Coordinates of C-alpha atoms and ligand atoms in Angstrom, one line a residue:
M1 CA -6.8 -56.6 12.3
K2 CA -5.3 -59.1 14.7
G3 CA -7.2 -60.9 17.5
K4 CA -10.7 -62.2 17.2
R5 CA -13.1 -59.6 18.4
S6 CA -16.8 -60.1 18.5
I7 CA -18.8 -59.2 15.5
S8 CA -22.2 -58.5 16.8
I9 CA -24.8 -56.2 15.7
V10 CA -26.7 -56.5 19.0
P11 CA -25.1 -53.6 20.8
L12 CA -25.9 -51.4 17.8
L13 CA -29.5 -52.6 17.9
L14 CA -29.7 -52.0 21.6
T15 CA -29.2 -48.3 20.9
Q16 CA -32.4 -48.5 18.9
Y17 CA -34.4 -50.0 21.8
K18 CA -37.1 -47.3 21.8
R19 CA -38.0 -48.0 18.2
I20 CA -37.8 -51.7 18.7
L21 CA -40.1 -51.5 21.7
L22 CA -42.5 -49.4 19.7
G23 CA -42.4 -52.0 16.9
L24 CA -42.9 -54.8 19.4
F25 CA -45.8 -53.0 20.9
L26 CA -47.5 -52.5 17.5
M27 CA -46.7 -56.1 16.7
L28 CA -48.5 -57.2 19.8
F29 CA -51.7 -55.7 18.4
V30 CA -51.2 -57.1 15.0
V31 CA -50.5 -60.6 16.4
G32 CA -53.4 -60.2 18.7
M33 CA -55.7 -59.4 15.9
Q34 CA -54.3 -62.1 13.6
V35 CA -54.7 -64.6 16.4
V36 CA -58.1 -63.5 17.3
S37 CA -59.8 -63.5 13.9
P38 CA -59.8 -67.3 13.4
W39 CA -61.1 -67.6 16.9
L40 CA -64.0 -65.2 15.9
M41 CA -64.6 -67.4 12.9
K42 CA -64.8 -70.4 15.2
M43 CA -67.4 -68.5 17.2
V44 CA -69.4 -67.7 14.1
I45 CA -69.4 -71.4 13.2
D46 CA -69.8 -73.0 16.6
Q47 CA -72.1 -70.4 18.3
A48 CA -73.7 -67.7 16.3
I49 CA -74.9 -69.8 13.4
P50 CA -76.2 -72.9 15.4
Q51 CA -77.8 -70.6 18.0
K52 CA -79.3 -68.4 15.2
N53 CA -78.0 -65.4 17.3
H54 CA -78.3 -62.6 14.7
Q55 CA -76.8 -59.9 16.9
L56 CA -73.7 -61.9 17.7
L57 CA -73.4 -62.9 14.1
L58 CA -73.5 -59.3 12.9
T59 CA -71.0 -58.1 15.6
L60 CA -68.6 -60.9 14.8
I61 CA -68.8 -60.3 11.0
L62 CA -68.3 -56.5 11.5
V63 CA -65.2 -57.1 13.7
L64 CA -63.9 -59.7 11.3
A65 CA -64.3 -57.2 8.4
L66 CA -62.5 -54.4 10.3
I67 CA -59.6 -56.4 11.5
P68 CA -57.7 -56.6 8.2
L69 CA -58.0 -52.8 7.8
F70 CA -56.5 -52.3 11.3
I71 CA -53.8 -54.8 10.6
T72 CA -52.8 -53.0 7.4
I73 CA -52.7 -49.7 9.2
L74 CA -50.6 -51.0 12.1
Q75 CA -48.3 -52.9 9.8
S76 CA -47.6 -49.9 7.7
I77 CA -46.7 -47.9 10.9
R78 CA -44.6 -50.8 12.0
N79 CA -42.8 -50.9 8.6
Q80 CA -41.9 -47.3 9.0
V81 CA -40.4 -48.1 12.4
T82 CA -38.4 -51.0 11.0
H83 CA -37.1 -48.9 8.1
Q84 CA -35.9 -46.3 10.6
I85 CA -34.2 -49.0 12.7
G86 CA -32.4 -50.4 9.6
G87 CA -31.6 -47.0 8.3
C88 CA -30.1 -46.0 11.6
V89 CA -27.8 -49.1 11.5
T90 CA -26.6 -48.2 8.0
D91 CA -26.0 -44.6 8.9
T92 CA -24.2 -45.5 12.2
F93 CA -21.9 -48.0 10.4
R94 CA -21.1 -45.5 7.6
N95 CA -20.4 -42.7 10.0
L96 CA -18.2 -45.0 12.1
L97 CA -16.3 -46.1 9.0
F98 CA -15.7 -42.6 7.8
D99 CA -14.7 -41.5 11.3
K100 CA -12.3 -44.4 11.4
L101 CA -10.8 -43.8 8.0
V102 CA -9.6 -40.3 8.7
K103 CA -7.9 -41.6 11.9
L104 CA -5.8 -44.1 10.1
S105 CA -2.3 -43.5 8.9
P106 CA -1.4 -44.1 5.2
K107 CA 0.6 -47.1 6.4
T108 CA -2.6 -48.8 7.3
Y109 CA -5.0 -47.7 4.6
H110 CA -2.6 -48.3 1.8
H111 CA -2.9 -52.0 2.6
F112 CA -6.4 -51.9 1.3
Q113 CA -7.3 -51.1 -2.3
S114 CA -9.5 -48.1 -2.6
G115 CA -12.3 -49.9 -4.3
D116 CA -12.3 -52.4 -1.5
I117 CA -12.9 -49.8 1.2
A118 CA -15.5 -48.1 -0.9
G119 CA -17.2 -51.4 -1.3
R120 CA -17.3 -51.9 2.5
I121 CA -18.9 -48.4 2.9
Y122 CA -21.4 -49.3 0.3
S123 CA -22.2 -52.7 1.9
C124 CA -23.5 -51.0 5.1
G125 CA -26.7 -50.4 3.2
E126 CA -27.0 -54.2 2.6
I127 CA -26.5 -54.7 6.3
G128 CA -28.9 -52.0 7.7
D129 CA -31.5 -51.1 5.1
A130 CA -31.7 -54.5 3.5
F131 CA -31.0 -57.1 6.1
I132 CA -31.9 -55.4 9.4
A133 CA -34.9 -53.6 8.1
Q134 CA -36.3 -56.2 5.8
V135 CA -35.2 -59.4 7.4
M136 CA -34.0 -59.3 10.9
V137 CA -36.5 -57.0 12.6
P138 CA -39.5 -58.6 10.8
A139 CA -38.1 -62.0 12.0
I140 CA -38.2 -60.7 15.6
F141 CA -41.8 -59.9 15.0
D142 CA -42.4 -63.4 13.5
I143 CA -41.0 -64.9 16.7
G144 CA -43.7 -63.0 18.6
M145 CA -46.3 -64.2 16.1
F146 CA -45.1 -67.8 16.5
V147 CA -45.3 -67.7 20.3
G148 CA -48.8 -66.0 20.2
I149 CA -50.3 -68.5 17.8
T150 CA -48.8 -71.5 19.6
M151 CA -50.3 -70.3 22.9
V152 CA -53.8 -70.0 21.4
M153 CA -53.5 -73.3 19.7
F154 CA -52.6 -75.0 22.9
Y155 CA -55.6 -73.4 24.5
L156 CA -57.9 -74.7 21.8
N157 CA -56.5 -78.2 21.5
A158 CA -53.3 -79.2 23.3
K159 CA -52.9 -82.7 21.6
L160 CA -53.2 -81.3 18.1
T161 CA -50.7 -78.5 18.9
I162 CA -48.2 -81.0 20.3
L163 CA -48.5 -83.0 17.0
V164 CA -47.8 -79.8 15.0
L165 CA -44.9 -78.9 17.2
I166 CA -43.2 -82.2 16.8
L167 CA -42.8 -81.5 13.2
L168 CA -40.9 -78.2 13.8
P169 CA -37.5 -79.3 15.2
I170 CA -37.3 -81.8 12.4
M171 CA -37.7 -78.9 9.9
Y172 CA -35.3 -76.7 11.9
Y173 CA -32.4 -79.2 11.8
L174 CA -33.0 -80.0 8.2
S175 CA -32.7 -76.4 7.2
R176 CA -29.7 -75.8 9.4
W177 CA -28.0 -78.7 7.6
L178 CA -28.8 -77.0 4.3
T179 CA -27.5 -73.6 5.3
K180 CA -24.2 -75.2 6.4
K181 CA -23.9 -76.4 2.9
T182 CA -24.6 -72.9 1.4
R183 CA -22.4 -71.0 3.9
P184 CA -19.0 -71.6 2.1
K185 CA -20.7 -70.7 -1.2
I186 CA -22.0 -67.5 0.2
N187 CA -18.6 -66.6 1.6
K188 CA -17.1 -67.3 -1.8
I189 CA -19.8 -65.2 -3.5
I190 CA -19.0 -62.3 -1.2
Q191 CA -15.3 -62.6 -1.9
L192 CA -15.9 -62.6 -5.6
Q193 CA -18.2 -59.6 -5.2
Q194 CA -15.7 -57.7 -3.2
G195 CA -13.0 -58.6 -5.7
L196 CA -15.1 -57.3 -8.6
Q197 CA -15.7 -54.0 -6.8
T198 CA -12.0 -53.5 -6.4
Y199 CA -11.2 -54.8 -9.9
A200 CA -13.9 -52.7 -11.6
T201 CA -12.6 -49.5 -9.9
E202 CA -9.1 -50.4 -11.0
F203 CA -10.0 -51.5 -14.4
T204 CA -12.0 -48.3 -15.2
T205 CA -9.1 -46.1 -13.9
G206 CA -6.6 -48.1 -15.8
L207 CA -8.6 -48.6 -19.0
K208 CA -6.2 -46.4 -20.9
T209 CA -3.3 -48.6 -19.8
V210 CA -5.2 -51.7 -20.9
Q211 CA -5.5 -50.2 -24.3
K212 CA -2.0 -48.9 -24.3
F213 CA -0.6 -52.4 -23.8
H214 CA -3.3 -53.9 -26.0
Q215 CA -4.4 -56.2 -23.2
E216 CA -8.1 -56.1 -24.0
V217 CA -8.3 -59.8 -24.8
A218 CA -6.5 -60.9 -21.7
E219 CA -8.6 -58.6 -19.5
R220 CA -11.8 -59.7 -21.2
E221 CA -10.8 -63.3 -20.6
Y222 CA -10.3 -62.6 -16.9
Q223 CA -13.6 -60.8 -16.7
K224 CA -15.5 -63.6 -18.5
N225 CA -14.0 -66.1 -16.1
W226 CA -15.0 -64.0 -13.2
I227 CA -18.6 -63.5 -14.5
R228 CA -18.9 -67.2 -15.2
D229 CA -17.6 -68.3 -11.7
Y230 CA -19.8 -65.8 -10.0
R231 CA -22.9 -67.0 -11.9
K232 CA -22.1 -70.6 -11.2
L233 CA -21.9 -70.0 -7.5
R234 CA -25.0 -67.8 -7.4
N235 CA -27.0 -70.4 -9.2
Q236 CA -25.8 -73.1 -6.8
A237 CA -26.6 -70.9 -3.8
A238 CA -30.0 -70.1 -5.3
F239 CA -30.6 -73.8 -5.8
Y240 CA -29.9 -74.5 -2.1
D241 CA -32.1 -71.6 -1.1
D242 CA -35.0 -72.8 -3.2
F243 CA -34.4 -76.4 -2.1
S244 CA -34.6 -75.4 1.6
I245 CA -37.9 -73.5 0.9
L246 CA -39.2 -76.6 -0.9
I247 CA -38.4 -78.8 2.2
V248 CA -40.2 -76.4 4.4
D249 CA -43.2 -76.4 2.0
F250 CA -43.2 -80.1 1.9
G251 CA -43.2 -80.2 5.7
R252 CA -46.1 -77.9 5.8
S253 CA -48.2 -80.0 3.4
L254 CA -47.3 -83.1 5.4
G255 CA -48.1 -81.4 8.7
F256 CA -51.4 -80.2 7.2
G257 CA -52.4 -83.7 6.2
I258 CA -51.6 -85.2 9.6
V259 CA -53.5 -82.4 11.4
F260 CA -56.5 -82.8 9.2
I261 CA -56.6 -86.6 9.7
Y262 CA -56.2 -86.3 13.4
A263 CA -58.8 -83.5 13.6
A264 CA -61.3 -85.4 11.5
I265 CA -61.0 -88.4 13.9
Q266 CA -61.6 -86.1 16.9
I267 CA -64.6 -84.4 15.3
M268 CA -66.1 -87.8 14.5
Q269 CA -65.6 -88.8 18.1
G270 CA -67.3 -85.6 19.2
Q271 CA -64.2 -84.3 21.0
M272 CA -63.6 -81.3 18.8
T273 CA -65.8 -78.8 17.0
I274 CA -65.7 -77.9 13.3
G275 CA -64.9 -74.3 14.3
T276 CA -61.7 -75.4 16.0
L277 CA -60.6 -77.2 12.9
I278 CA -61.4 -74.1 10.8
A279 CA -59.4 -72.0 13.3
F280 CA -56.5 -74.4 13.2
S281 CA -56.5 -74.4 9.4
V282 CA -55.9 -70.7 9.5
Y283 CA -53.3 -70.9 12.3
F284 CA -51.4 -73.6 10.8
P285 CA -50.3 -71.8 7.6
Q286 CA -49.6 -68.7 9.7
L287 CA -47.4 -70.6 12.0
F288 CA -45.5 -72.1 9.1
A289 CA -45.2 -68.8 7.4
S290 CA -43.6 -67.3 10.5
I291 CA -41.2 -70.3 10.7
Q292 CA -40.3 -69.8 7.0
H293 CA -39.6 -66.1 7.7
I294 CA -37.4 -67.0 10.7
Q295 CA -35.6 -69.6 8.8
A296 CA -35.0 -67.3 5.8
A297 CA -33.7 -64.7 8.2
Y298 CA -31.3 -67.2 9.6
V299 CA -30.1 -68.2 6.1
M300 CA -29.7 -64.5 5.2
S301 CA -27.9 -63.7 8.4
E302 CA -25.3 -66.3 7.4
G303 CA -24.8 -64.3 4.2
I304 CA -24.6 -61.0 5.9
K305 CA -22.0 -62.1 8.5
P306 CA -19.0 -62.0 6.2
K307 CA -20.0 -58.5 5.2
L308 CA -20.3 -57.5 8.8
E309 CA -16.9 -59.0 9.4
L310 CA -15.4 -56.8 6.6
V311 CA -16.9 -53.7 8.2
Y312 CA -15.8 -54.6 11.6
Q313 CA -12.3 -55.4 10.3
I314 CA -11.9 -51.7 9.6
L315 CA -13.8 -50.5 12.7
H316 CA -11.5 -52.6 14.9
L317 CA -8.3 -51.0 13.6
E318 CA -6.6 -48.9 16.2
D319 CA -7.0 -45.2 15.9
E320 CA -3.6 -43.9 14.7
I321 CA -4.2 -40.2 14.4
I322 CA -4.9 -39.4 18.0
D323 CA -4.6 -35.6 18.4
H324 CA -3.2 -33.4 21.1
P325 CA -5.3 -30.3 21.9
S326 CA -4.3 -27.5 19.6
K327 CA -2.0 -24.9 21.0
A328 CA -2.1 -22.8 17.8
Q329 CA 1.5 -21.8 18.2
K330 CA 3.3 -20.3 15.2
L331 CA 6.1 -22.4 13.8
K332 CA 9.4 -20.8 13.0
G333 CA 10.4 -23.6 10.7
A334 CA 13.6 -25.3 12.0
I335 CA 13.6 -29.0 11.2
T336 CA 15.8 -31.6 12.8
F337 CA 16.1 -35.3 12.0
A338 CA 17.8 -36.9 14.9
D339 CA 19.1 -40.3 13.8
V340 CA 15.9 -41.2 12.0
S341 CA 15.4 -44.7 10.6
F342 CA 12.2 -45.7 8.9
S343 CA 10.8 -48.7 6.9
Y344 CA 7.4 -49.1 5.4
E345 CA 7.4 -52.8 6.1
K346 CA 9.5 -54.9 8.5
G347 CA 12.7 -56.2 7.1
R348 CA 13.2 -53.3 4.7
G349 CA 15.0 -50.1 5.4
E350 CA 13.8 -47.1 3.5
L351 CA 15.7 -44.6 5.5
S352 CA 18.6 -45.4 7.8
H353 CA 20.2 -43.1 10.4
V354 CA 19.3 -39.9 8.7
D355 CA 20.6 -37.0 10.7
F356 CA 20.4 -33.3 9.8
S357 CA 19.3 -29.9 11.0
I358 CA 17.7 -27.2 8.9
E359 CA 17.5 -23.7 10.2
A360 CA 14.3 -21.7 10.0
G361 CA 14.2 -19.9 6.6
E362 CA 16.6 -22.1 4.8
F363 CA 16.1 -23.3 1.3
I364 CA 17.1 -27.0 1.1
G365 CA 17.3 -29.1 -2.0
I366 CA 17.1 -32.9 -1.9
V367 CA 18.5 -34.9 -4.8
G368 CA 19.2 -38.6 -5.3
A369 CA 18.2 -41.5 -7.4
T370 CA 14.6 -42.6 -7.7
G371 CA 13.6 -44.9 -4.8
S372 CA 16.3 -43.5 -2.6
G373 CA 13.8 -42.2 0.0
K374 CA 13.4 -38.5 -0.9
S375 CA 9.6 -38.5 -0.9
T376 CA 9.7 -40.5 2.3
I377 CA 11.6 -37.8 4.1
L378 CA 8.8 -35.3 3.2
D379 CA 6.1 -37.7 4.3
L380 CA 7.8 -38.1 7.6
I381 CA 7.9 -34.3 8.2
M382 CA 4.2 -34.3 7.4
R383 CA 3.8 -37.1 10.0
F384 CA 2.1 -39.3 7.6
Y385 CA 4.4 -42.0 8.9
E386 CA 6.4 -42.1 12.1
P387 CA 10.1 -43.0 12.4
T388 CA 10.9 -46.6 13.3
S389 CA 13.7 -45.1 15.5
G390 CA 15.0 -41.6 16.1
A391 CA 12.9 -38.4 16.2
I392 CA 11.9 -35.5 14.1
L393 CA 11.9 -32.1 15.7
I394 CA 10.4 -28.9 14.6
D395 CA 11.6 -25.8 16.4
G396 CA 13.3 -28.2 18.8
R397 CA 10.1 -30.1 19.7
D398 CA 9.2 -33.6 18.7
I399 CA 6.6 -33.5 16.0
C400 CA 4.6 -36.1 17.9
D401 CA 4.0 -33.5 20.6
Y402 CA 2.2 -31.1 18.2
A403 CA -1.4 -31.3 17.4
Y404 CA -1.9 -32.6 13.8
G405 CA -3.8 -29.5 13.0
D406 CA -1.1 -27.2 14.2
L407 CA 1.5 -29.1 12.2
R408 CA -0.3 -29.6 9.0
S409 CA -1.8 -26.1 8.8
Q410 CA 1.7 -24.7 8.8
I411 CA 3.4 -27.2 6.6
G412 CA 2.5 -27.3 3.0
L413 CA 3.3 -30.3 0.8
V414 CA 3.0 -30.3 -3.0
S415 CA 3.3 -34.0 -3.8
Q416 CA 4.7 -35.6 -6.9
D417 CA 1.2 -36.5 -8.0
V418 CA -1.2 -33.7 -7.2
F419 CA -4.6 -35.1 -6.3
L420 CA -7.6 -32.9 -7.3
W421 CA -11.3 -33.5 -6.7
N422 CA -13.8 -33.8 -9.5
K423 CA -15.1 -30.3 -8.8
S424 CA -14.4 -26.9 -10.3
I425 CA -11.0 -25.3 -10.2
Q426 CA -12.3 -22.8 -7.8
D427 CA -13.6 -25.4 -5.4
N428 CA -10.3 -27.2 -5.6
L429 CA -8.4 -24.0 -4.7
R430 CA -10.8 -23.3 -1.9
Y431 CA -10.2 -26.8 -0.5
A432 CA -6.7 -25.5 0.4
K433 CA -8.2 -22.4 2.0
P434 CA -11.9 -22.2 2.4
S435 CA -11.9 -18.5 3.3
A436 CA -9.9 -17.5 0.2
T437 CA -11.2 -14.5 -1.6
E438 CA -11.4 -14.2 -5.4
E439 CA -8.5 -11.8 -5.3
E440 CA -6.3 -14.1 -3.3
M441 CA -7.1 -17.0 -5.6
L442 CA -6.2 -14.9 -8.7
Q443 CA -2.9 -13.9 -7.1
A444 CA -2.1 -17.4 -6.1
C445 CA -2.7 -18.7 -9.6
E446 CA -0.7 -15.9 -11.0
H447 CA 2.2 -16.8 -8.8
A448 CA 1.8 -20.4 -9.8
Q449 CA 1.9 -19.5 -13.5
V450 CA -1.5 -21.1 -14.1
L451 CA -3.7 -18.0 -14.4
D452 CA -3.4 -17.7 -18.2
F453 CA -4.4 -21.3 -18.5
I454 CA -7.5 -21.0 -16.3
Q455 CA -8.6 -17.8 -18.1
Q456 CA -8.6 -19.4 -21.5
L457 CA -10.8 -22.2 -20.4
P458 CA -14.4 -21.8 -21.6
D459 CA -15.8 -21.9 -18.0
G460 CA -12.7 -20.4 -16.4
W461 CA -12.7 -20.9 -12.6
D462 CA -15.8 -23.0 -12.8
T463 CA -14.4 -25.6 -15.1
I464 CA -14.9 -29.1 -13.7
I465 CA -11.6 -30.9 -13.9
G466 CA -12.7 -34.5 -14.0
E467 CA -12.1 -37.3 -11.6
R468 CA -8.6 -36.9 -10.1
G469 CA -8.0 -34.1 -12.5
V470 CA -8.0 -36.3 -15.6
K471 CA -8.9 -33.4 -17.8
L472 CA -5.7 -31.6 -16.9
S473 CA -2.1 -32.2 -18.0
G474 CA 0.5 -33.2 -15.4
G475 CA 2.0 -29.7 -15.5
E476 CA -1.3 -28.0 -15.1
K477 CA -2.1 -30.2 -12.1
Q478 CA 1.3 -29.4 -10.6
R479 CA 0.8 -25.7 -11.0
L480 CA -2.7 -25.9 -9.4
G481 CA -1.1 -27.8 -6.5
I482 CA 1.4 -25.0 -6.1
A483 CA -1.4 -22.4 -6.3
Q484 CA -3.1 -24.3 -3.4
M485 CA 0.1 -24.1 -1.4
V486 CA 0.5 -20.4 -2.1
L487 CA -3.1 -19.9 -0.8
R488 CA -2.3 -21.8 2.3
N489 CA 0.8 -19.8 2.9
P490 CA 2.5 -22.2 5.3
Q491 CA 5.7 -21.6 7.2
I492 CA 7.3 -24.8 6.1
I493 CA 7.1 -25.7 2.4
L494 CA 7.7 -29.1 1.1
L495 CA 8.0 -29.6 -2.6
D496 CA 8.2 -33.0 -4.2
E497 CA 9.4 -32.5 -7.7
P498 CA 6.7 -30.0 -8.2
T499 CA 8.0 -28.7 -11.5
S500 CA 9.1 -32.0 -13.0
A501 CA 6.3 -31.8 -15.7
L502 CA 7.0 -28.2 -16.7
D503 CA 9.2 -27.0 -19.5
A504 CA 12.4 -25.3 -18.5
N505 CA 11.1 -21.9 -19.3
T506 CA 7.9 -22.1 -17.2
E507 CA 9.9 -23.7 -14.5
A508 CA 12.4 -20.8 -14.4
L509 CA 9.6 -18.3 -14.2
L510 CA 7.8 -20.2 -11.5
Q511 CA 10.9 -20.6 -9.5
E512 CA 11.6 -16.9 -9.5
N513 CA 8.1 -16.2 -8.3
L514 CA 8.3 -18.8 -5.6
T515 CA 11.7 -17.7 -4.4
Q516 CA 10.4 -14.2 -3.8
L517 CA 7.1 -15.4 -2.3
F518 CA 8.7 -18.0 0.0
H519 CA 11.5 -15.8 1.2
G520 CA 12.0 -16.3 4.9
K521 CA 10.1 -19.6 5.0
T522 CA 11.7 -23.0 5.3
T523 CA 11.6 -24.7 1.9
V524 CA 12.6 -28.3 1.3
A525 CA 12.4 -29.1 -2.4
V526 CA 13.0 -32.5 -3.9
A527 CA 14.2 -32.2 -7.4
H528 CA 15.2 -34.5 -10.1
R529 CA 16.8 -31.8 -12.2
L530 CA 19.8 -30.5 -10.3
A531 CA 19.2 -27.1 -11.9
T532 CA 16.0 -26.7 -9.9
V533 CA 17.8 -26.7 -6.6
R534 CA 21.1 -25.2 -7.6
K535 CA 20.4 -22.0 -5.8
A536 CA 19.4 -23.8 -2.6
D537 CA 21.3 -22.8 0.6
R538 CA 22.2 -26.4 1.0
I539 CA 21.6 -29.6 -0.9
M540 CA 21.1 -33.0 0.6
V541 CA 22.1 -36.0 -1.4
I542 CA 20.2 -39.2 -0.5
D543 CA 21.6 -42.4 -1.6
N544 CA 19.8 -45.7 -0.9
G545 CA 18.1 -44.4 2.3
K546 CA 21.2 -42.7 3.7
L547 CA 22.1 -39.0 3.8
T548 CA 25.5 -39.1 2.2
E549 CA 26.4 -35.5 1.4
M550 CA 25.0 -32.1 2.4
G551 CA 26.2 -28.7 1.5
S552 CA 25.9 -25.9 -1.0
H553 CA 26.1 -26.5 -4.7
D554 CA 29.6 -25.2 -4.8
A555 CA 30.8 -27.1 -1.8
L556 CA 29.3 -30.4 -3.2
M557 CA 30.9 -29.8 -6.5
E558 CA 34.2 -29.7 -4.7
N559 CA 33.9 -32.6 -2.4
G560 CA 30.6 -34.5 -3.0
A561 CA 31.4 -37.6 -5.0
I562 CA 27.8 -38.6 -5.6
Y563 CA 26.7 -35.1 -6.4
Q564 CA 29.5 -34.7 -8.9
K565 CA 28.5 -37.9 -10.5
L566 CA 24.8 -36.9 -10.7
Y567 CA 25.9 -33.5 -12.1
A568 CA 28.1 -35.1 -14.7
E569 CA 25.2 -37.4 -15.7
Q570 CA 22.8 -34.6 -16.2
F571 CA 25.0 -32.0 -17.8
Q572 CA 27.3 -33.9 -20.1
V573 CA 24.6 -34.0 -22.7
H574 CA 24.4 -30.2 -22.8
Ligands
ADP601 N1 3.6 -46.8 0.7 C1 4.8 -47.5 0.5 N2 4.8 -48.8 1.0 C2 5.9 -49.5 0.9 N3 7.0 -49.1 0.3 C3 7.1 -47.8 -0.2 C4 5.9 -47.0 -0.1 N4 6.2 -45.8 -0.6 C5 7.5 -45.9 -1.1 N5 8.0 -47.1 -0.8 C6 9.4 -47.6 -1.1 O1 10.3 -46.8 -0.3 C7 11.4 -46.5 -1.1 C8 11.6 -45.0 -1.1 O2 10.6 -44.4 -1.8 P1 10.5 -42.8 -2.1 O3 10.7 -42.1 -0.8 O4 9.2 -42.6 -2.7 O5 11.6 -42.6 -3.1 P2 12.0 -41.3 -4.0 O6 11.0 -40.3 -3.6 O7 13.4 -41.0 -3.6 O8 11.9 -41.8 -5.4 C9 11.3 -47.1 -2.4 O9 12.0 -48.3 -2.4 C10 9.8 -47.4 -2.5 O10 9.6 -48.6 -3.2
MG602 MG1 9.6 -39.5 -4.8

């Protein structure tokens, strides 16, 4: 994010040089024909008619009639090419963004709101399909048109052309001055737009919370303000846009008047033919149209720059997940934290000097107050984050030396909040193991105590579970998360309060299943309820980011002050 790096679309366009050359080549013909037809008209007026040359007249008229047809054909081919160029820019940007996102660590992408990143992926279409295809590439063609027409005009009448060209820089600076005025407005509009995208995502996700706290009025107030501000800015920007078009139009009329007066004088003095004037009266609007297009492209490019900046802001982030080649070695499951400290942000200490060793096959419980750092320990083992100091070893080797794939295919994490896709239950299970057979999935669900639930759904496996699993209860999601883990069958199992939403009965049944199933595998289970980890080989007590006590339940009951306190808190009610 730091450091100013170039934001330029040019390198991307250069990759499209073949299509651009083809477009330019086609354009050359179009421009040629557009430039030639007024000339032919001049010939009709100045030669064919006065000389009564019927054959010349017929030929000229035939050519003049066919030219628009050819222009239309060539232009539609050229449009296809421009669409392809723009589409390619959109697709490249989107692919680069998605490629980048999977290489970022949660530490980085959690800084962005999800709607914000989604908005940037979406805006690639505005950059490529809309701006590049419909504005920028046509503007390149307009430049060619401008050059072509100017050259012919010079050839026909240099003095008149110079007169026309004097008007152009005046127009240019005037419109630049206007765009400078609109630029801050456009930036503000984009900011507001980006904000809306994020807000709309959040608002729709949190609509229930809005209703729960009865904050509809406050939210509506905020939305109304937003909508009003946005419209005000848009109107102002539209006003400036229209105003600048008006200025250009005014310039055109003025220029037209001057050209006509000057041409009339020259014709009266016999220095110019009527045909040349007719040709000029066609060239002149064409010339101004191309200037208008170029100028509009310039205005729009100012609007697209901030969007491009937002895309490049992500693309310029360093890759964080850089992988070693896979060695596909099988993990045994011993985990060591060697003096690990970690903080999410500078100045805070989520974990300090955590030091422990877990043998392969051990069942470890982690308990402690909320916010003490339990989930963070699991995330560190998954290498979602890296220690600020110290090292984490698996089977005696630093986890940074493993390929991500080797590590994550053999470590399974069931998070506190299980994320499920808005697909069928079956698809979600297969996400954990694409090759899973029906039989395997049935078994996994049975082990996870969720089979009965699935079977009583009207569509069974094929039930679509709603965005983020909204159609499921917390306990059902947790059990599906466990079923996913069972399917993956990893060597190291990390459970983050996976049964917190279950009733005691279901939890006990599930625990029994899992203890059998996970026998011989390393299991690290974070639990809020001490009863959940009572049978663990050893229990770690985390207090405010420090590992304060570690031992079996019995040992801790004897000499673990904090554990005793937690125990007393939980069981005195019973
Ligand atoms: N992504 C994050 N960014 C910044 N701080 C975080 C993040 N996740 C957790 N924390 C903070 O780290 C501390 C430990 O969090 P966590 O490990 O989730 O606690 P526990 O699981 O024990 O309840 C808490 O103070 C929490 O606010
Ligand atoms: Mg937690």
